[in-house]
Amino acid sequence: MSNAATAIAQAHTVAQEKKSNKAKADASKARASSFQQAVDRKNAAPIATIEAAKALIPTAAQIAAIARAFAIDEADTDELFGAGFNSAMDEIRVMESVLVSTVQGEKNFRALEMHMQRIVGSRVASAFGQAQFYETRRQAARELSSGFANEDRDEDRMGVDGQANRAAAAREFAAQLGMKAYALVCLAEGSAKAYAEYFGSEWKPYTRANSRALDRQVADAQADALGF
């Protein structure tokens, strides 16, 4: 092979390697960017708390009005609160003998507390999720029912099949969701009350701000379990 041909072949090889390296670098940057976007979305997501859920659901007065206007059975707040409280307290009592350890004559409640923190957290998350869904459908029903937001007034006319119009159906669906969200919040409040009564501190959601303290509790509980 001539020197010229050899030089051309070497230049082609170098160009291909550069192209391959650039493609790998671009792919790596894309993966890093995608990962960072996922982290940012997670950090920006609202934290599920009872207060956040209650800010989205109907008030007690609105629940009473919804029950009357839509002929929906009103949620029994006392019964729901009691169910949440009793179920959480029953689980605490059952798991106490399993998760509470005795170290040097003193009881260690960390493992039980972490377990119940998650149990209560799941009920709060359920209530918050339902509350968000309710608010979404409430806004949709509002837009369909508003003469200013909805230029197509056909939604407010009875359909040819005799069924309720879209706006009325949307309002009814939102009303049902509001009642469900209200019920789940009452249940979560009862569970949180049981947690606070037993452990002597208010339930708080797991967040990055308190993750170090919880990690420390996990480490302590594991060390206790292993006897060191």
Coordinates of C-alpha atoms in Angstrom, one line a residue:
M1 CA 0.0 0.0 0.0
S2 CA 1.3 3.4 -0.9
N3 CA 2.1 6.0 1.7
A4 CA -0.8 8.1 0.5
A5 CA -3.2 5.2 0.8
T6 CA -1.9 4.4 4.2
A7 CA -2.3 8.0 5.3
I8 CA -5.9 8.1 4.0
A9 CA -6.7 4.8 5.8
Q10 CA -5.3 6.1 9.1
A11 CA -7.2 9.4 8.8
H12 CA -10.4 7.5 8.2
T13 CA -9.8 5.3 11.2
V14 CA -9.1 8.3 13.4
A15 CA -12.3 10.0 12.1
Q16 CA -14.4 7.0 12.8
E17 CA -13.0 6.7 16.4
K18 CA -13.7 10.4 17.0
K19 CA -17.3 9.9 15.7
S20 CA -17.8 6.9 17.9
N21 CA -16.4 8.7 21.0
K22 CA -18.6 11.7 20.3
A23 CA -21.7 9.4 20.0
K24 CA -20.8 7.8 23.3
A25 CA -20.3 11.2 25.0
D26 CA -23.6 12.4 23.6
A27 CA -25.4 9.3 24.8
S28 CA -23.8 9.7 28.3
K29 CA -24.9 13.3 28.4
A30 CA -28.4 12.4 27.4
R31 CA -28.6 9.7 30.1
A32 CA -27.3 12.1 32.7
S33 CA -29.8 14.8 31.6
S34 CA -32.7 12.3 31.7
F35 CA -31.6 11.2 35.2
Q36 CA -31.4 14.7 36.4
Q37 CA -34.8 15.6 35.0
A38 CA -36.3 12.6 36.9
V39 CA -34.6 13.7 40.1
D40 CA -35.9 17.3 39.6
R41 CA -39.4 16.0 39.0
K42 CA -39.3 13.9 42.1
N43 CA -38.0 16.9 44.2
A44 CA -40.6 19.2 42.8
A45 CA -43.5 16.8 43.5
P46 CA -45.7 17.9 46.4
I47 CA -45.3 16.1 49.7
A48 CA -48.3 14.1 50.8
T49 CA -49.5 15.5 54.1
I50 CA -52.9 15.7 55.8
E51 CA -52.8 19.5 55.5
A52 CA -52.1 19.3 51.8
A53 CA -54.9 16.9 51.2
K54 CA -57.4 19.0 53.3
A55 CA -56.5 22.1 51.2
L56 CA -57.9 20.3 48.1
I57 CA -61.0 18.5 49.4
P58 CA -64.4 20.1 50.2
T59 CA -64.9 21.6 53.7
A60 CA -67.4 20.1 56.1
A61 CA -70.0 22.6 55.0
Q62 CA -69.4 21.8 51.3
I63 CA -69.7 18.1 52.0
A64 CA -73.1 18.7 53.5
A65 CA -74.1 20.8 50.5
I66 CA -72.8 18.1 48.1
A67 CA -74.8 15.4 49.9
R68 CA -77.9 17.4 49.5
A69 CA -77.4 18.6 45.9
F70 CA -76.3 15.2 44.5
A71 CA -78.3 12.9 46.8
I72 CA -75.1 11.2 48.0
D73 CA -74.8 9.7 51.4
E74 CA -72.6 11.9 53.6
A75 CA -69.5 10.4 55.0
D76 CA -69.7 9.6 58.7
T77 CA -66.6 11.5 59.9
D78 CA -66.6 10.1 63.4
E79 CA -66.8 6.5 62.2
L80 CA -64.1 7.0 59.6
F81 CA -61.8 8.8 62.1
G82 CA -62.4 6.0 64.6
A83 CA -61.7 3.3 62.0
G84 CA -58.4 4.9 61.2
F85 CA -57.5 5.3 64.8
N86 CA -58.5 1.8 65.9
S87 CA -56.8 0.0 63.0
A88 CA -53.5 1.8 63.5
M89 CA -53.6 1.3 67.3
D90 CA -54.5 -2.4 66.8
E91 CA -51.5 -2.8 64.5
I92 CA -49.3 -1.0 67.0
R93 CA -50.3 -3.4 69.7
V94 CA -49.9 -6.5 67.5
M95 CA -46.4 -5.5 66.2
E96 CA -45.2 -4.2 69.6
S97 CA -44.0 -7.6 70.7
V98 CA -42.2 -8.2 67.4
L99 CA -40.6 -4.8 66.7
V100 CA -39.9 -3.4 70.2
S101 CA -36.6 -4.7 71.5
T102 CA -35.1 -4.5 75.0
V103 CA -31.5 -3.3 75.2
Q104 CA -29.8 -3.3 78.7
G105 CA -33.2 -3.3 80.4
E106 CA -34.6 -0.5 78.3
K107 CA -37.2 -0.8 75.5
N108 CA -36.3 0.5 72.1
F109 CA -39.3 1.6 70.0
R110 CA -37.4 2.8 66.9
A111 CA -38.3 -0.1 64.6
L112 CA -42.0 0.0 65.6
E113 CA -42.0 3.8 65.1
M114 CA -40.5 3.6 61.6
H115 CA -42.9 0.9 60.6
M116 CA -46.0 2.9 61.8
Q117 CA -44.5 6.0 60.1
R118 CA -44.7 4.2 56.8
I119 CA -48.2 2.7 57.6
V120 CA -49.7 6.1 58.4
G121 CA -47.8 7.6 55.5
S122 CA -49.5 5.2 53.0
R123 CA -52.9 6.2 54.2
V124 CA -52.0 9.9 54.0
A125 CA -50.6 9.3 50.5
S126 CA -53.9 7.6 49.5
A127 CA -55.9 10.5 50.8
F128 CA -53.7 13.0 49.1
G129 CA -53.8 11.2 45.8
Q130 CA -57.6 11.0 45.9
A131 CA -57.7 14.7 46.8
Q132 CA -55.6 15.6 43.8
F133 CA -57.8 13.6 41.5
Y134 CA -60.9 15.3 42.9
E135 CA -59.4 18.7 42.3
T136 CA -58.6 17.8 38.7
R137 CA -62.1 16.6 38.0
R138 CA -63.7 19.5 39.9
Q139 CA -61.8 21.9 37.6
A140 CA -62.9 20.0 34.5
A141 CA -66.5 20.1 35.6
R142 CA -66.2 23.8 36.3
E143 CA -64.9 24.5 32.8
L144 CA -67.7 22.4 31.2
S145 CA -70.3 24.2 33.4
S146 CA -69.0 27.7 32.8
G147 CA -70.5 29.8 30.1
F148 CA -67.3 31.9 29.9
A149 CA -64.9 29.0 29.6
N150 CA -67.1 26.8 27.4
E151 CA -68.2 28.3 24.1
D152 CA -69.8 25.1 22.9
R153 CA -73.1 25.2 24.7
D154 CA -74.1 21.8 23.4
E155 CA -72.6 20.3 26.6
D156 CA -75.5 21.9 28.5
R157 CA -78.3 20.5 26.3
M158 CA -80.0 17.2 26.9
G159 CA -78.6 14.5 24.6
V160 CA -80.8 12.8 22.0
D161 CA -80.6 9.6 24.0
G162 CA -82.2 11.2 27.1
Q163 CA -79.0 10.9 29.1
A164 CA -77.6 13.7 31.3
N165 CA -75.4 16.1 29.4
R166 CA -71.6 16.1 29.8
A167 CA -71.5 19.0 32.2
A168 CA -74.0 17.4 34.6
A169 CA -72.2 14.1 34.4
A170 CA -68.9 15.8 35.1
R171 CA -70.3 17.6 38.2
E172 CA -71.8 14.4 39.5
F173 CA -68.4 12.6 39.1
A174 CA -66.6 15.4 40.8
A175 CA -69.1 15.3 43.7
Q176 CA -68.5 11.5 44.2
L177 CA -64.8 12.0 44.2
G178 CA -65.0 14.8 46.7
M179 CA -66.9 12.6 49.1
K180 CA -64.4 9.8 48.7
A181 CA -61.4 12.1 49.2
Y182 CA -63.1 13.5 52.3
A183 CA -63.6 10.0 53.7
L184 CA -60.0 9.0 53.1
V185 CA -58.7 12.2 54.8
C186 CA -60.8 11.4 57.9
L187 CA -59.4 7.9 57.9
A188 CA -55.8 9.2 57.6
E189 CA -56.4 11.7 60.4
G190 CA -57.5 8.9 62.7
S191 CA -54.3 6.9 61.9
A192 CA -52.1 9.9 62.5
K193 CA -53.9 10.5 65.9
A194 CA -53.1 7.0 67.0
Y195 CA -49.5 7.4 66.0
A196 CA -49.2 10.7 68.0
E197 CA -51.0 9.2 71.0
Y198 CA -48.7 6.2 71.2
F199 CA -45.3 7.6 70.4
G200 CA -45.9 11.1 71.9
S201 CA -44.9 13.0 68.7
E202 CA -46.8 14.1 65.6
W203 CA -46.6 12.0 62.5
K204 CA -44.4 13.6 59.8
P205 CA -43.9 12.5 56.2
Y206 CA -40.6 11.2 55.1
T207 CA -38.7 14.0 53.3
R208 CA -35.1 14.7 52.4
A209 CA -34.9 17.1 55.3
N210 CA -35.5 14.4 57.9
S211 CA -33.9 11.5 55.9
R212 CA -30.6 11.7 57.8
A213 CA -32.5 11.3 61.2
L214 CA -34.4 8.4 59.8
D215 CA -31.3 6.8 58.4
R216 CA -29.7 7.1 61.8
Q217 CA -32.7 5.4 63.4
V218 CA -32.4 2.6 60.9
A219 CA -28.8 2.2 61.7
D220 CA -29.5 2.2 65.4
A221 CA -32.3 -0.3 65.1
Q222 CA -30.0 -2.6 63.1
A223 CA -27.2 -2.3 65.5
D224 CA -29.6 -3.1 68.4
A225 CA -30.8 -6.2 66.5
L226 CA -27.2 -7.4 66.0
G227 CA -26.2 -6.6 69.6
F228 CA -23.5 -4.0 68.9

